[in-house]
XYZ file of C-alpha atoms in Angstrom:
502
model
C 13.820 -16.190 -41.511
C 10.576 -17.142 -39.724
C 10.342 -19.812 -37.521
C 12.448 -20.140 -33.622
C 16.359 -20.882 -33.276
C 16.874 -22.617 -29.908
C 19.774 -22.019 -27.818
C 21.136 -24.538 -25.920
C 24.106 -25.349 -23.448
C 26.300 -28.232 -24.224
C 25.635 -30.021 -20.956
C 26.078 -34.511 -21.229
C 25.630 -35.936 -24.579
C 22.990 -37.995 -22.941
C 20.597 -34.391 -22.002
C 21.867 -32.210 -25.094
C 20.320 -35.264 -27.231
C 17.437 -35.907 -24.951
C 16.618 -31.974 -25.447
C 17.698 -31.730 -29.201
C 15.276 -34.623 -29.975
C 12.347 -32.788 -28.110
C 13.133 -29.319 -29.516
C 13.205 -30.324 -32.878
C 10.128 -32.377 -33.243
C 8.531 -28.621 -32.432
C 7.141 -27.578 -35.579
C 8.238 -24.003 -34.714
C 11.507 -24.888 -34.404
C 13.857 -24.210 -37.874
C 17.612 -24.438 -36.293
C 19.220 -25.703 -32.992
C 22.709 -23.495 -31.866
C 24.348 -25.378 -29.159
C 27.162 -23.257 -27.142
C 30.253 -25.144 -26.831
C 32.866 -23.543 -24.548
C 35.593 -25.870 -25.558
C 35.127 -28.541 -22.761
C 34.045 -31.100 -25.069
C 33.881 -31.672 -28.373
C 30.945 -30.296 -30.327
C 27.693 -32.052 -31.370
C 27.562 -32.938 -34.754
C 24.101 -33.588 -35.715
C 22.003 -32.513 -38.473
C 20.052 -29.635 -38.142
C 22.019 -28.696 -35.401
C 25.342 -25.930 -35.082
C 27.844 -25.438 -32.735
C 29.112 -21.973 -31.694
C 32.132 -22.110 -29.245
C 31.850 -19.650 -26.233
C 33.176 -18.612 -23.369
C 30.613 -19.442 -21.137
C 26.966 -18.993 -21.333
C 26.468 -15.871 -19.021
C 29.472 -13.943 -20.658
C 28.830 -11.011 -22.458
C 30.564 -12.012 -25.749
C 28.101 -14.676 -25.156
C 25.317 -12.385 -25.832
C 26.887 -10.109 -28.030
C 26.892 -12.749 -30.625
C 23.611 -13.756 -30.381
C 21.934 -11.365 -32.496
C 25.023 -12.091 -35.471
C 24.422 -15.807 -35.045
C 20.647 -16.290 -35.201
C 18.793 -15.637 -38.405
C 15.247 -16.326 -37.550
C 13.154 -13.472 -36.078
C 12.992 -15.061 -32.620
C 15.440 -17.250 -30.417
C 14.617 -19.434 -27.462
C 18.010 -19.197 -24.757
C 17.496 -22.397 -22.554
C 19.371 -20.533 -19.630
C 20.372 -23.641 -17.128
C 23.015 -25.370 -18.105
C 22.834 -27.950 -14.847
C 19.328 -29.175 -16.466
C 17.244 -30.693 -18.845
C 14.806 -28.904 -20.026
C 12.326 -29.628 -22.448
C 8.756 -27.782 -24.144
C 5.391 -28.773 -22.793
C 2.888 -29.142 -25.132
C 1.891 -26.069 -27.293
C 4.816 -23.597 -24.998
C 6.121 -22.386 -28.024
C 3.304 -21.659 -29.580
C 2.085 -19.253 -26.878
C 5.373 -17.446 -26.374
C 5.247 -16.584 -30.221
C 1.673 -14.995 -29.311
C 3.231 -13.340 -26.653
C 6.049 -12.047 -28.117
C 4.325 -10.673 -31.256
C 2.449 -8.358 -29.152
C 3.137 -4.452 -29.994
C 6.306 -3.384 -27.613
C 7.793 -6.821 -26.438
C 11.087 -7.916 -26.333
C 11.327 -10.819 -24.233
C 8.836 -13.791 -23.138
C 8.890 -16.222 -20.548
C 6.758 -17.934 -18.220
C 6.382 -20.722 -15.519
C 7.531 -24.606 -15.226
C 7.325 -27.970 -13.655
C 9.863 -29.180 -11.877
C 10.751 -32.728 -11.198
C 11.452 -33.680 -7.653
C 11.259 -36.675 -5.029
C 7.444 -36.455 -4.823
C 7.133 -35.644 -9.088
C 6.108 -32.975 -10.627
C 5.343 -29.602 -9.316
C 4.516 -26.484 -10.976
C 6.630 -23.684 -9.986
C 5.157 -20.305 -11.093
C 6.823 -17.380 -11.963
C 6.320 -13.877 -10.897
C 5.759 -10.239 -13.474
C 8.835 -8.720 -14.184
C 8.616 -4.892 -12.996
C 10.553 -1.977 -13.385
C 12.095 -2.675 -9.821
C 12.796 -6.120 -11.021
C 16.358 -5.416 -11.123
C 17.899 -8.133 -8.725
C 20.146 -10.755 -11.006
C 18.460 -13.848 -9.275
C 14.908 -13.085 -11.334
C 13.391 -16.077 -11.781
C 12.305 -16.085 -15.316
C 11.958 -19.879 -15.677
C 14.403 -22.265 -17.390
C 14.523 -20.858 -20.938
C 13.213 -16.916 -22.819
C 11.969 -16.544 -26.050
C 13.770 -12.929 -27.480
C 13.075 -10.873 -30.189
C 16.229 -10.707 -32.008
C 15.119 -7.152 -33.345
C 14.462 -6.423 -30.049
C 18.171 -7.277 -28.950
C 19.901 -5.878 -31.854
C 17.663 -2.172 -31.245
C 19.081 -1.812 -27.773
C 22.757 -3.047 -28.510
C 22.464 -0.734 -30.999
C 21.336 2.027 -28.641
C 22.922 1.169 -25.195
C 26.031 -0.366 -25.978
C 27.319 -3.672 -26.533
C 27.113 -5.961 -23.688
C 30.382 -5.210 -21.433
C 32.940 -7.865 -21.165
C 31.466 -9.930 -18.594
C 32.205 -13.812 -17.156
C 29.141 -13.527 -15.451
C 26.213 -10.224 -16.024
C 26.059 -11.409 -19.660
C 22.082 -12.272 -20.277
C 21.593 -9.758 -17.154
C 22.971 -6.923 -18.691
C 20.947 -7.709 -21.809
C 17.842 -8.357 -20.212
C 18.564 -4.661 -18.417
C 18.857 -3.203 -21.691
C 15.589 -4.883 -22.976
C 13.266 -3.674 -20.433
C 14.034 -0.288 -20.921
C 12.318 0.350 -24.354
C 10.246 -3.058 -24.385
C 8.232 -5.474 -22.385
C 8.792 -8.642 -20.738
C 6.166 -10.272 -20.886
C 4.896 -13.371 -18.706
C 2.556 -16.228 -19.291
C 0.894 -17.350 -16.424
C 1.118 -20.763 -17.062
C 3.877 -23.978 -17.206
C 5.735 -23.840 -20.466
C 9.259 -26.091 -19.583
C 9.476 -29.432 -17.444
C 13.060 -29.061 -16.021
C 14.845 -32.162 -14.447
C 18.367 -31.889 -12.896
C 20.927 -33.388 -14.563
C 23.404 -33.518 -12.132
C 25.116 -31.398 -9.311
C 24.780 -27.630 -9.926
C 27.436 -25.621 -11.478
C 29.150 -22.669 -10.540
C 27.223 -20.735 -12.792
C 23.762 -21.807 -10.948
C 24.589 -23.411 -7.594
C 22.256 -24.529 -4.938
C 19.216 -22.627 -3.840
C 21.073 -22.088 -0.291
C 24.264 -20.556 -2.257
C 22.068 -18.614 -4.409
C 20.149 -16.840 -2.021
C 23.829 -15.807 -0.089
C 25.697 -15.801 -3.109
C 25.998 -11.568 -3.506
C 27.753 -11.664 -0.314
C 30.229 -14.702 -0.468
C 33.510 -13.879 -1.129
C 33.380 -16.664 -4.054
C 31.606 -14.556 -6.121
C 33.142 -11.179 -5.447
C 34.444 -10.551 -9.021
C 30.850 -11.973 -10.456
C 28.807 -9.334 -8.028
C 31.127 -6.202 -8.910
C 30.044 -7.251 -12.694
C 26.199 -7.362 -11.400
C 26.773 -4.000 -9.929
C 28.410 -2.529 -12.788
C 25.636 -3.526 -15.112
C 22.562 -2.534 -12.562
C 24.467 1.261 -11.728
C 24.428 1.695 -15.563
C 20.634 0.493 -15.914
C 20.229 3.028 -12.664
C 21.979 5.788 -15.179
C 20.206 5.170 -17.906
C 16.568 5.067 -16.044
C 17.735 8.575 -14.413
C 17.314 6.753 -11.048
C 20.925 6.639 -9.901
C 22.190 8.890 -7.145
C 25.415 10.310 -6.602
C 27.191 10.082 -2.699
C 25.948 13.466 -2.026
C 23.961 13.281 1.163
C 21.468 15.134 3.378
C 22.860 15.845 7.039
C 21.352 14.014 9.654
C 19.140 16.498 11.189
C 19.142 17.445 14.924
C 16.329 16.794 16.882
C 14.908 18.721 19.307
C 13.154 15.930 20.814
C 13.498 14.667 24.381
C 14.536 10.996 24.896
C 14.516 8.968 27.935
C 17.775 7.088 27.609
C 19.904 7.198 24.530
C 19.541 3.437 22.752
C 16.307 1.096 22.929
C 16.676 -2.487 21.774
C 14.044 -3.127 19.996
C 12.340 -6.903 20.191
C 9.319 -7.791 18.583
C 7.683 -10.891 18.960
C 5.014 -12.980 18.687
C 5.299 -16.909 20.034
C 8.643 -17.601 20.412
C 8.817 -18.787 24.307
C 11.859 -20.693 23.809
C 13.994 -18.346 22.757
C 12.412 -14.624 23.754
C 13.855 -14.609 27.189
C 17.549 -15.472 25.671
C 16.892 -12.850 23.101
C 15.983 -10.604 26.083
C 18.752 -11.793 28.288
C 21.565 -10.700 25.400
C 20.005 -7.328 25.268
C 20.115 -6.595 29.120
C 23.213 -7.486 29.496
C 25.079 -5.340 27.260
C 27.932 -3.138 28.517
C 27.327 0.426 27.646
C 28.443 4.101 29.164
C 25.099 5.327 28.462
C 21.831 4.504 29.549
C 19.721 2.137 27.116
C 16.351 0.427 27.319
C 14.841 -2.656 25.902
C 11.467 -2.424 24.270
C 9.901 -5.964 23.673
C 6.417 -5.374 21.494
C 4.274 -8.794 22.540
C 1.799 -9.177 19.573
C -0.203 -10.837 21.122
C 1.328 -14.017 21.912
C -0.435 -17.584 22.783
C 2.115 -19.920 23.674
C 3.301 -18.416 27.194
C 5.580 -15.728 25.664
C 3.718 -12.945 27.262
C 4.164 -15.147 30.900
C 7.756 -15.161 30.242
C 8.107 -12.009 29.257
C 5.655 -10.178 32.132
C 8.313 -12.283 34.334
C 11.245 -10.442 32.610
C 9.870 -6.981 32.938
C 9.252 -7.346 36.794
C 13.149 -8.741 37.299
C 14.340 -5.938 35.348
C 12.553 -2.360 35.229
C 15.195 -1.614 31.830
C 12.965 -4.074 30.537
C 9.444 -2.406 28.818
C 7.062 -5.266 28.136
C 4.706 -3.646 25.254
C 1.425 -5.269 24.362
C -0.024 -3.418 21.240
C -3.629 -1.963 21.405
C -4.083 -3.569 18.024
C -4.574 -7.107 17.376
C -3.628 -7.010 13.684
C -0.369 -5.935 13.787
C 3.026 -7.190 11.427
C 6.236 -6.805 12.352
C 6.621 -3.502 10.977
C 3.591 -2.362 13.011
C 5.359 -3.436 15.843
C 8.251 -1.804 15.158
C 6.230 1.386 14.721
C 4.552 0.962 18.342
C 8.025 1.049 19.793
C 9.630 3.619 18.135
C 6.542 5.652 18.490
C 6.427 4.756 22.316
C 7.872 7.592 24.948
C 9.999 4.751 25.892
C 12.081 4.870 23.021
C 15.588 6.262 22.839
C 16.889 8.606 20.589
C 18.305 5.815 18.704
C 16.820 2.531 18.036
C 18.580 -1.086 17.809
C 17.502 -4.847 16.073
C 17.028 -7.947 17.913
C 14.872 -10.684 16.420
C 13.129 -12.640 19.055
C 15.333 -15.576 18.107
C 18.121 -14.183 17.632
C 21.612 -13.299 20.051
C 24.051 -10.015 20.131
C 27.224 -12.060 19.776
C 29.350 -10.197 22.519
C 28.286 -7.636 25.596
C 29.699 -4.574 23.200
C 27.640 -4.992 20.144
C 25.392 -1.998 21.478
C 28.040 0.177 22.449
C 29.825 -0.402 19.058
C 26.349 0.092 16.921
C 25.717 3.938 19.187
C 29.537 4.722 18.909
C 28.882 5.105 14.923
C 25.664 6.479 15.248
C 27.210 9.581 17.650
C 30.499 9.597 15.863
C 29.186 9.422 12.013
C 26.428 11.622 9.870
C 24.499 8.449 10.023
C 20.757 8.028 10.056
C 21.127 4.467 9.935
C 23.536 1.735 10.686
C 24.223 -1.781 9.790
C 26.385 -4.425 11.479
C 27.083 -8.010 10.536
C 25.805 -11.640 12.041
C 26.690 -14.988 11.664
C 24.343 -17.568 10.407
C 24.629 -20.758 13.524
C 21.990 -23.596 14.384
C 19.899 -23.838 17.260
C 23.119 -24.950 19.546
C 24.430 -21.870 18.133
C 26.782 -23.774 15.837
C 28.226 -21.744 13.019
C 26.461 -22.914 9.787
C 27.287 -22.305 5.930
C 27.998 -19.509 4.660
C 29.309 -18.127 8.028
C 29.471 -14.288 8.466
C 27.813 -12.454 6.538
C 28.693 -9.059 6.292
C 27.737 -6.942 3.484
C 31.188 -6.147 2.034
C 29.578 -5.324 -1.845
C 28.203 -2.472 0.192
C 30.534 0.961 -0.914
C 29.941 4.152 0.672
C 29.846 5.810 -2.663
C 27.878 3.502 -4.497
C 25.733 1.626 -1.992
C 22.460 3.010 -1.951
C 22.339 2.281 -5.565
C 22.749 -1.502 -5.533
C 20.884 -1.742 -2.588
C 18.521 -2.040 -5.393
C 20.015 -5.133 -6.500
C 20.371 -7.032 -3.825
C 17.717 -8.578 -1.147
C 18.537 -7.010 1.988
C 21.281 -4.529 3.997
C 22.155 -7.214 6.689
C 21.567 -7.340 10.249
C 21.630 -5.960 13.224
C 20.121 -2.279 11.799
C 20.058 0.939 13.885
C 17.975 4.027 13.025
C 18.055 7.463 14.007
C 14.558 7.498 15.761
C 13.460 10.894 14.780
C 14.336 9.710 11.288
C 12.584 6.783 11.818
C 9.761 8.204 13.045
C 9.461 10.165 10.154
C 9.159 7.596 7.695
C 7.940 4.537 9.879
C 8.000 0.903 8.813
C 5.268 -0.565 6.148
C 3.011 -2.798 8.469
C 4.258 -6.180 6.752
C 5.589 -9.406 7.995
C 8.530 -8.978 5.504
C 10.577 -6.828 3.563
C 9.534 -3.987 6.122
C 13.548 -3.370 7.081
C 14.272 -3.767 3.734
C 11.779 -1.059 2.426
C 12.719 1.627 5.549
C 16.162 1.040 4.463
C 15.669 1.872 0.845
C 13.676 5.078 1.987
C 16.337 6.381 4.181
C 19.130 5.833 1.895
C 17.686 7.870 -0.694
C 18.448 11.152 1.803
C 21.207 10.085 4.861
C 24.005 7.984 4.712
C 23.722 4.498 6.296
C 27.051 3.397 7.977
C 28.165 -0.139 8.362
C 29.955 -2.323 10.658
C 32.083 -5.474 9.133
C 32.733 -7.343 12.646
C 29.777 -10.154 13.451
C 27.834 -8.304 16.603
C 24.815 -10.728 16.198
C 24.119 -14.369 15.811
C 21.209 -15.387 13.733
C 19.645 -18.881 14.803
C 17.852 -20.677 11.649
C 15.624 -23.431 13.291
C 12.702 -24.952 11.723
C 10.378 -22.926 12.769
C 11.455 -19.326 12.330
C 10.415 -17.463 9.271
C 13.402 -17.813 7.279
C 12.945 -21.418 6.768
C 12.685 -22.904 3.715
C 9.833 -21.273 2.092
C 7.526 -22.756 -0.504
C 7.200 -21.252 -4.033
C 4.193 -19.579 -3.511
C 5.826 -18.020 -0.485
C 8.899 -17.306 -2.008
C 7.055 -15.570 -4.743
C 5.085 -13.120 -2.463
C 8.209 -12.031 -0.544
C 10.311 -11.424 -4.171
C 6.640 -9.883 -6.022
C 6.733 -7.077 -2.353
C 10.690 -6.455 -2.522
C 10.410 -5.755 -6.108
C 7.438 -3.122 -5.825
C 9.769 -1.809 -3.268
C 12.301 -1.360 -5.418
C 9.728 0.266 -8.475
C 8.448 3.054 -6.054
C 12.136 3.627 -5.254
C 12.935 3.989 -8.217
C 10.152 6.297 -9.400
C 10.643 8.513 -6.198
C 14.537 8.738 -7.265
C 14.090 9.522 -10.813
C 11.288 12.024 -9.001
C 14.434 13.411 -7.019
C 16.523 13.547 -9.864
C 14.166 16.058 -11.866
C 13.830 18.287 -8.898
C 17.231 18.009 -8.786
C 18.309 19.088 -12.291
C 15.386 21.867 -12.210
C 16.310 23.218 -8.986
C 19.974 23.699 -10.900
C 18.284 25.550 -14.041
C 17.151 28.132 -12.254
């Protein structure tokens, strides 16, 4: 049947009418499916069917799709805490973009209504790296129902899921077909009320994969991005490289590593928590000035001639990042064999956390190591969601949804001659994020469950709230982080399997 089915999820009668009125003046629209998981009763107008579901993220969910739709294409509003309705000639253009030779899925940008009115809110291209759950691909997709029934057909139905339902789909889509984006608005979305469990609030969201709340939901995300990892021939197996010996020389054993550039009111207490950790070995702290204006450099010339552990580093370079600072420490002959995190605002939480991070450095065949902080205010407060510790990370499985998620946690430790090796990208984000990825392909990273660092979120640090632009950038890097990755492994792989042929 030609012509768009829209999918939509029974939210109040008041927004499932305003949206049913909207979609169906559409001439492209032919049939309206509303989900109904049994909550209330179902809508009962014409032109318009109910199918009862569990939930509109389970896989049964979108195992049914494909049965239930008869027309070649099917719009899925996705957010069920909404209302979200077509701007003027959206429909039109996803059919264009759709019809295109190879695509499977289309989707695009939208306004969003808040306290000052409308503002546009862009979306960024799906890659191959794109594999993180949270991908913003706007309020609603237009799929190719051929499309979904080919890879069902090939890859499986869509697992029993309460939760990876659409992701697993959208997994098995981009294997053998586009997703394509339109650079343009195509929804307005207005909240409808508070956010569900399903969506939740842009704070929650960006913690959720490491709240205990969602434990069963992430293991489900994990489940379905390990089998994409399978199927792309970029999964890994927990067989590991040793850690290999250096032969070089090191000053002291452990550097703390600060960099920093204009944070005078909180350097020297950043400073302060690094000297006076308790160790029984000796240890340096390397503080990389980038050039400060603001009187950090004062402060911190005033540190270094109080305390000789203390190396004050002011880069040649002017146009440093943080990872380029990080490089001009670990690349300093001030640096120790291993080398330890402290953001310029941030705290170690107790006068062991350096002991503890070296003990598992010595003890295990680790090139890398990663603690666990709690999030507190600027009077060091503990703030929502608490501790954050990294529990979804599995020693045998780990490196692989490190793909998934946004980050390994805090405070990191690196093997130095490791890390010298591979260095850090010369970014002002992600740059942990992609050395991380890199080493975990090879060495086993080791991880520490106890808070050993306290991580300050003021206004003015750079994980404030970010605009959308901003936010954009930062999730467009991480996920061409995560495509070389994953060409490198599937790069490994074949070596791998040809190494075994012969």
């Amino acid at each position: 049947m030609n012509g768009i089915t829209v999918i939509l999820p029974q939210g109040s009668r008041e927004s499932s009418a305003r949206m049913i009125d909207a979609f169906s003046a559409e001439p492209e629209v032919v049939r309206i499916l509303v989900f109904n998981g049994g909550n209330s009763p179902p809508l009962k107008r014409p032109g318009v069917d109910s199918l009862r579901v569990e939930s509109l993220h389970a896989g049964g969910t979108w195992n049914r799709i494909p049965e239930a739709v008869r027309t070649e294409e099917a719009l899925a509003v996705l957010d069920p805490d909404s209302v979200v309705l077509p701007l003027s000639g959206s429909l039109s253009a996803l059919r264009k973009a759709l019809r295109r030779v190879g695509t499977g899925m289309a989707y695009g940008g939208y306004r969003e209504s808040g306290p000052g009115g409308w503002v546009d809110h862009p979306v960024i291209a799906c890659r191959r790296g794109s594999i993180r759950e949270g991908f913003d691909f706007g309020p609603a997709v237009l799929l190719s129902m051929a499309a979904c029934r080919s890879v069902l057909g090939k890859y499986g139905s869509v697992p029993d899921f309460r939760a990876a339902g659409f992701y697993d789909l959208r997994l098995k889509l981009s294997l053998d077909h586009g997703l394509r984006r339109l650079d343009r608005a195509l929804f307005s979305r207005t909240a409808a009320g508070m956010p569900s469990i399903e969506t939740g609030t842009a704070a929650e969201r960006h913690f959720e994969y490491v709240d205990p709340r969602n434990r069963e939901a992430q293991l489900e995300f994990e489940a379905a991005a390990t089998a994409h990892l399978k199927r792309l021939g970029a999964y890994l197996p927990p067989v590991f490289r040793p850690v290999p010996r250096s032969r070089e020389v090191f000053p002291v054993l452990a550097s703390v590593i600060i960099p920093v550039k204009n944070r005078k009111g909180t350097v020297a207490e950043a400073a302060d928590s690094a000297l006076g950790q308790k160790a029984d070995f000796p240890f340096n702290v390397l503080v990389v000035d980038n050039h400060s204006t603001d009187g950090t450099t004062e402060v911190l010339a005033g540190l270094a001639r109080r305390n000789p552990v203390l190396r004050h580093i002011v880069p040649a370079r002017t146009d440093l990042n943080i990872g380029g600072c990080w490089n001009e420490a670990v690349r300093s002959p001030f640096c120790g064999r291993y080398a330890v995190q402290l953001d310029s605002d941030d705290l170690y939480e107790g006068t062991d956390a350096l002991q503890r991070i070296v003990d598992l450095l010595r003890e295990g065949p680790y090139a890398m190591v990663v603690g666990s902080y709690r999030l507190v205010n600027e009077r060091l407060e503990e703030i929502p969601p608490g501790l954050i510790d990294h529990r979804e990370w599995t020693p045998g499985n780990g490196r692989n949804n490190a793909l998934r998620i946004n980050g390994l946690g805090a405070p990191r430790a690196f093997d130095t001659a490791v890390l010298r090796r591979f260095g850090f990208p010369d970014v002002g984000y992600g740059e942990d994020y992609a050395v991380a990825l890199r080493i975990s392909r090879d060495y086993r990273i080791g991880r520490i469950y106890e808070s050993l660092y306290l991580c300050r979120r003021w206004g003015g640090n750079t994980d404030a709230a970010l605009s959308v632009e901003a936010a954009n950038r930062n999730d467009a890097y991480k996920d061409r982080l995560r495509t070389l990755e994953i060409t490198a492994r599937r790069r490994k792989n074949r070596r791998t399997m040809e190494r075994r042929k012969e």
